[in-house]
mmCIF file with all atom_site columns, C-alpha atoms in Angstrom:
data_model
loop_
_atom_site.group_PDB
_atom_site.id
_atom_site.type_symbol
_atom_site.label_atom_id
_atom_site.label_alt_id
_atom_site.label_comp_id
_atom_site.label_asym_id
_atom_site.label_entity_id
_atom_site.label_seq_id
_atom_site.pdbx_PDB_ins_code
_atom_site.Cartn_x
_atom_site.Cartn_y
_atom_site.Cartn_z
_atom_site.occupancy
_atom_site.B_iso_or_equiv
_atom_site.pdbx_formal_charge
_atom_site.auth_seq_id
_atom_site.auth_comp_id
_atom_site.auth_asym_id
_atom_site.auth_atom_id
_atom_site.pdbx_PDB_model_num
ATOM 1  C CA . MET A 1 1  ? 0.028   0.036  -0.076  1.00 0.00 ? 1  MET A CA 1
ATOM 2  C CA . SER A 1 2  ? 1.313   3.463  -0.834  1.00 0.00 ? 2  SER A CA 1
ATOM 3  C CA . GLU A 1 3  ? 0.774   6.606  1.250   1.00 0.00 ? 3  GLU A CA 1
ATOM 4  C CA . ILE A 1 4  ? 0.819   9.631  -1.283  1.00 0.00 ? 4  ILE A CA 1
ATOM 5  C CA . ILE A 1 5  ? -1.129  12.796 -2.061  1.00 0.00 ? 5  ILE A CA 1
ATOM 6  C CA . ILE A 1 6  ? -2.199  13.184 -5.713  1.00 0.00 ? 6  ILE A CA 1
ATOM 7  C CA . THR A 1 7  ? -3.532  16.711 -7.013  1.00 0.00 ? 7  THR A CA 1
ATOM 8  C CA . THR A 1 8  ? -5.578  16.587 -10.191 1.00 0.00 ? 8  THR A CA 1
ATOM 9  C CA . PRO A 1 9  ? -6.285  19.629 -12.308 1.00 0.00 ? 9  PRO A CA 1
ATOM 10 C CA . VAL A 1 10 ? -9.754  19.772 -13.628 1.00 0.00 ? 10 VAL A CA 1
ATOM 11 C CA . CYS A 1 11 ? -11.360 21.923 -16.178 1.00 0.00 ? 11 CYS A CA 1
ATOM 12 C CA . GLU A 1 12 ? -7.860  22.745 -17.692 1.00 0.00 ? 12 GLU A CA 1
ATOM 13 C CA . HIS A 1 13 ? -7.489  24.635 -20.682 1.00 0.00 ? 13 HIS A CA 1
ATOM 14 C CA . THR A 1 14 ? -4.721  22.376 -22.104 1.00 0.00 ? 14 THR A CA 1
ATOM 15 C CA . LEU A 1 15 ? -4.492  18.907 -22.878 1.00 0.00 ? 15 LEU A CA 1
ATOM 16 C CA . ASN A 1 16 ? -1.131  17.910 -21.231 1.00 0.00 ? 16 ASN A CA 1
ATOM 17 C CA . SER A 1 17 ? -2.266  18.702 -17.625 1.00 0.00 ? 17 SER A CA 1
ATOM 18 C CA . ARG A 1 18 ? -1.400  15.720 -15.602 1.00 0.00 ? 18 ARG A CA 1
ATOM 19 C CA . SER A 1 19 ? -1.859  14.520 -11.813 1.00 0.00 ? 19 SER A CA 1
ATOM 20 C CA . VAL A 1 20 ? 0.766   15.267 -9.620  1.00 0.00 ? 20 VAL A CA 1
ATOM 21 C CA . VAL A 1 21 ? 2.024   12.867 -6.902  1.00 0.00 ? 21 VAL A CA 1
ATOM 22 C CA . PHE A 1 22 ? 3.455   14.063 -3.787  1.00 0.00 ? 22 PHE A CA 1
ATOM 23 C CA . SER A 1 23 ? 5.031   12.263 -0.530  1.00 0.00 ? 23 SER A CA 1
ATOM 24 C CA . ALA A 1 24 ? 2.395   11.510 2.086   1.00 0.00 ? 24 ALA A CA 1
ATOM 25 C CA . ASP A 1 25 ? 4.465   14.030 4.466   1.00 0.00 ? 25 ASP A CA 1
ATOM 26 C CA . ALA A 1 26 ? 4.256   16.867 1.933   1.00 0.00 ? 26 ALA A CA 1
ATOM 27 C CA . GLN A 1 27 ? 2.509   20.071 2.753   1.00 0.00 ? 27 GLN A CA 1
ATOM 28 C CA . ILE A 1 28 ? 1.378   21.788 -0.438  1.00 0.00 ? 28 ILE A CA 1
ATOM 29 C CA . ASP A 1 29 ? 0.301   25.421 -0.129  1.00 0.00 ? 29 ASP A CA 1
ATOM 30 C CA . VAL A 1 30 ? -1.667  27.142 -2.842  1.00 0.00 ? 30 VAL A CA 1
ATOM 31 C CA . VAL A 1 31 ? -1.801  30.927 -2.570  1.00 0.00 ? 31 VAL A CA 1
ATOM 32 C CA . VAL A 1 32 ? -4.150  33.402 -4.346  1.00 0.00 ? 32 VAL A CA 1
ATOM 33 C CA . ARG A 1 33 ? -2.398  36.201 -5.920  1.00 0.00 ? 33 ARG A CA 1
ATOM 34 C CA . ASP A 1 34 ? -4.712  38.665 -7.686  1.00 0.00 ? 34 ASP A CA 1
ATOM 35 C CA . LYS A 1 35 ? -2.051  40.568 -9.837  1.00 0.00 ? 35 LYS A CA 1
ATOM 36 C CA . ALA A 1 36 ? -4.713  42.293 -12.183 1.00 0.00 ? 36 ALA A CA 1
ATOM 37 C CA . GLU A 1 37 ? -6.676  43.887 -9.215  1.00 0.00 ? 37 GLU A CA 1
ATOM 38 C CA . GLU A 1 38 ? -8.800  46.055 -12.026 1.00 0.00 ? 38 GLU A CA 1
ATOM 39 C CA . VAL A 1 39 ? -9.954  42.798 -13.385 1.00 0.00 ? 39 VAL A CA 1
ATOM 40 C CA . ARG A 1 40 ? -12.572 41.430 -11.108 1.00 0.00 ? 40 ARG A CA 1
ATOM 41 C CA . GLN A 1 41 ? -12.543 37.598 -11.126 1.00 0.00 ? 41 GLN A CA 1
ATOM 42 C CA . ILE A 1 42 ? -14.120 35.288 -8.918  1.00 0.00 ? 42 ILE A CA 1
ATOM 43 C CA . ILE A 1 43 ? -11.650 32.643 -7.828  1.00 0.00 ? 43 ILE A CA 1
ATOM 44 C CA . ALA A 1 44 ? -13.468 29.706 -5.946  1.00 0.00 ? 44 ALA A CA 1
ATOM 45 C CA . ILE A 1 45 ? -12.344 26.338 -4.936  1.00 0.00 ? 45 ILE A CA 1
ATOM 46 C CA . SER A 1 46 ? -14.337 22.984 -4.274  1.00 0.00 ? 46 SER A CA 1
ATOM 47 C CA . PHE A 1 47 ? -13.419 19.708 -2.844  1.00 0.00 ? 47 PHE A CA 1
ATOM 48 C CA . ASP A 1 48 ? -15.117 16.503 -4.421  1.00 0.00 ? 48 ASP A CA 1
ATOM 49 C CA . GLY A 1 49 ? -17.765 18.457 -6.220  1.00 0.00 ? 49 GLY A CA 1
ATOM 50 C CA . ASP A 1 50 ? -19.090 19.881 -2.995  1.00 0.00 ? 50 ASP A CA 1
ATOM 51 C CA . GLN A 1 51 ? -20.178 23.672 -2.261  1.00 0.00 ? 51 GLN A CA 1
ATOM 52 C CA . GLU A 1 52 ? -17.721 26.338 -3.687  1.00 0.00 ? 52 GLU A CA 1
ATOM 53 C CA . ILE A 1 53 ? -15.800 28.417 -1.349  1.00 0.00 ? 53 ILE A CA 1
ATOM 54 C CA . VAL A 1 54 ? -14.751 31.808 -2.523  1.00 0.00 ? 54 VAL A CA 1
ATOM 55 C CA . LEU A 1 55 ? -11.224 32.831 -2.040  1.00 0.00 ? 55 LEU A CA 1
ATOM 56 C CA . LYS A 1 56 ? -9.738  36.424 -1.721  1.00 0.00 ? 56 LYS A CA 1
ATOM 57 C CA . ASN A 1 57 ? -6.279  37.703 -2.526  1.00 0.00 ? 57 ASN A CA 1
ATOM 58 C CA . SER A 1 58 ? -3.577  36.139 -0.254  1.00 0.00 ? 58 SER A CA 1
ATOM 59 C CA . ASP A 1 59 ? -5.887  33.381 0.980   1.00 0.00 ? 59 ASP A CA 1
ATOM 60 C CA . VAL A 1 60 ? -3.975  29.937 1.375   1.00 0.00 ? 60 VAL A CA 1
ATOM 61 C CA . VAL A 1 61 ? -5.179  26.851 0.875   1.00 0.00 ? 61 VAL A CA 1
ATOM 62 C CA . ARG A 1 62 ? -3.154  24.031 2.354   1.00 0.00 ? 62 ARG A CA 1
ATOM 63 C CA . VAL A 1 63 ? -3.190  20.468 1.433   1.00 0.00 ? 63 VAL A CA 1
ATOM 64 C CA . THR A 1 64 ? -1.885  17.752 3.850   1.00 0.00 ? 64 THR A CA 1
ATOM 65 C CA . LYS A 1 65 ? -2.392  13.974 4.263   1.00 0.00 ? 65 LYS A CA 1
ATOM 66 C CA . SER A 1 66 ? -5.882  12.905 5.484   1.00 0.00 ? 66 SER A CA 1
ATOM 67 C CA . CYS A 1 67 ? -6.237  10.713 8.511   1.00 0.00 ? 67 CYS A CA 1
ATOM 68 C CA . LYS A 1 68 ? -8.828  8.687  6.548   1.00 0.00 ? 68 LYS A CA 1
ATOM 69 C CA . LYS A 1 69 ? -7.770  5.721  4.213   1.00 0.00 ? 69 LYS A CA 1
ATOM 70 C CA . LEU A 1 70 ? -8.925  5.175  0.754   1.00 0.00 ? 70 LEU A CA 1
ATOM 71 C CA . ARG A 1 71 ? -8.628  1.276  -0.341  1.00 0.00 ? 71 ARG A CA 1
ATOM 72 C CA . ASN A 1 72 ? -9.079  0.844  -4.056  1.00 0.00 ? 72 ASN A CA 1
ATOM 73 C CA . LEU A 1 73 ? -11.107 -1.740 -5.223  1.00 0.00 ? 73 LEU A CA 1
ATOM 74 C CA . ARG A 1 74 ? -10.555 -3.800 -8.357  1.00 0.00 ? 74 ARG A CA 1
ATOM 75 C CA . LEU A 1 75 ? -13.522 -5.151 -10.245 1.00 0.00 ? 75 LEU A CA 1
ATOM 76 C CA . ASP A 1 76 ? -11.689 -6.431 -13.294 1.00 0.00 ? 76 ASP A CA 1
ATOM 77 C CA . GLU A 1 77 ? -8.746  -8.326 -14.134 1.00 0.00 ? 77 GLU A CA 1
ATOM 78 C CA . MET A 1 78 ? -7.102  -5.164 -16.017 1.00 0.00 ? 78 MET A CA 1
ATOM 79 C CA . SER A 1 79 ? -6.017  -2.142 -14.113 1.00 0.00 ? 79 SER A CA 1
ATOM 80 C CA . PHE A 1 80 ? -7.361  1.395  -14.654 1.00 0.00 ? 80 PHE A CA 1
ATOM 81 C CA . VAL A 1 81 ? -4.036  2.275  -16.221 1.00 0.00 ? 81 VAL A CA 1
ATOM 82 C CA . GLU A 1 82 ? -4.279  -0.746 -18.762 1.00 0.00 ? 82 GLU A CA 1
ATOM 83 C CA . HIS A 1 83 ? -7.785  0.061  -19.611 1.00 0.00 ? 83 HIS A CA 1
ATOM 84 C CA . LEU A 1 84 ? -6.648  3.766  -20.216 1.00 0.00 ? 84 LEU A CA 1
ATOM 85 C CA . GLY A 1 85 ? -3.846  2.496  -22.496 1.00 0.00 ? 85 GLY A CA 1
ATOM 86 C CA . LYS A 1 86 ? -6.051  -0.005 -24.486 1.00 0.00 ? 86 LYS A CA 1
ATOM 87 C CA . LYS A 1 87 ? -8.317  3.094  -25.012 1.00 0.00 ? 87 LYS A CA 1
ATOM 88 C CA . MET A 1 88 ? -5.546  5.150  -26.272 1.00 0.00 ? 88 MET A CA 1
ATOM 89 C CA . ARG A 1 89 ? -4.210  2.686  -28.942 1.00 0.00 ? 89 ARG A CA 1
#
């Protein structure tokens, strides 16, 4: 069993965005920096599709290891990565 943190971009504007894997003891800080203050954009974050939280300039979102465990369940002989490779061929 591996203990890791995976961050995955969603709604990206490029096709080559990939998940990033971090060590389980990593601490990832995402800082909101609004450089163009004359442009009023709403910056929001949501977790697992839950309600959005609107962020302000200088807010920090800290990502750390959860105390909850996730066990992956395999329902098929092929792994997810094998299925993906088969579809991409």
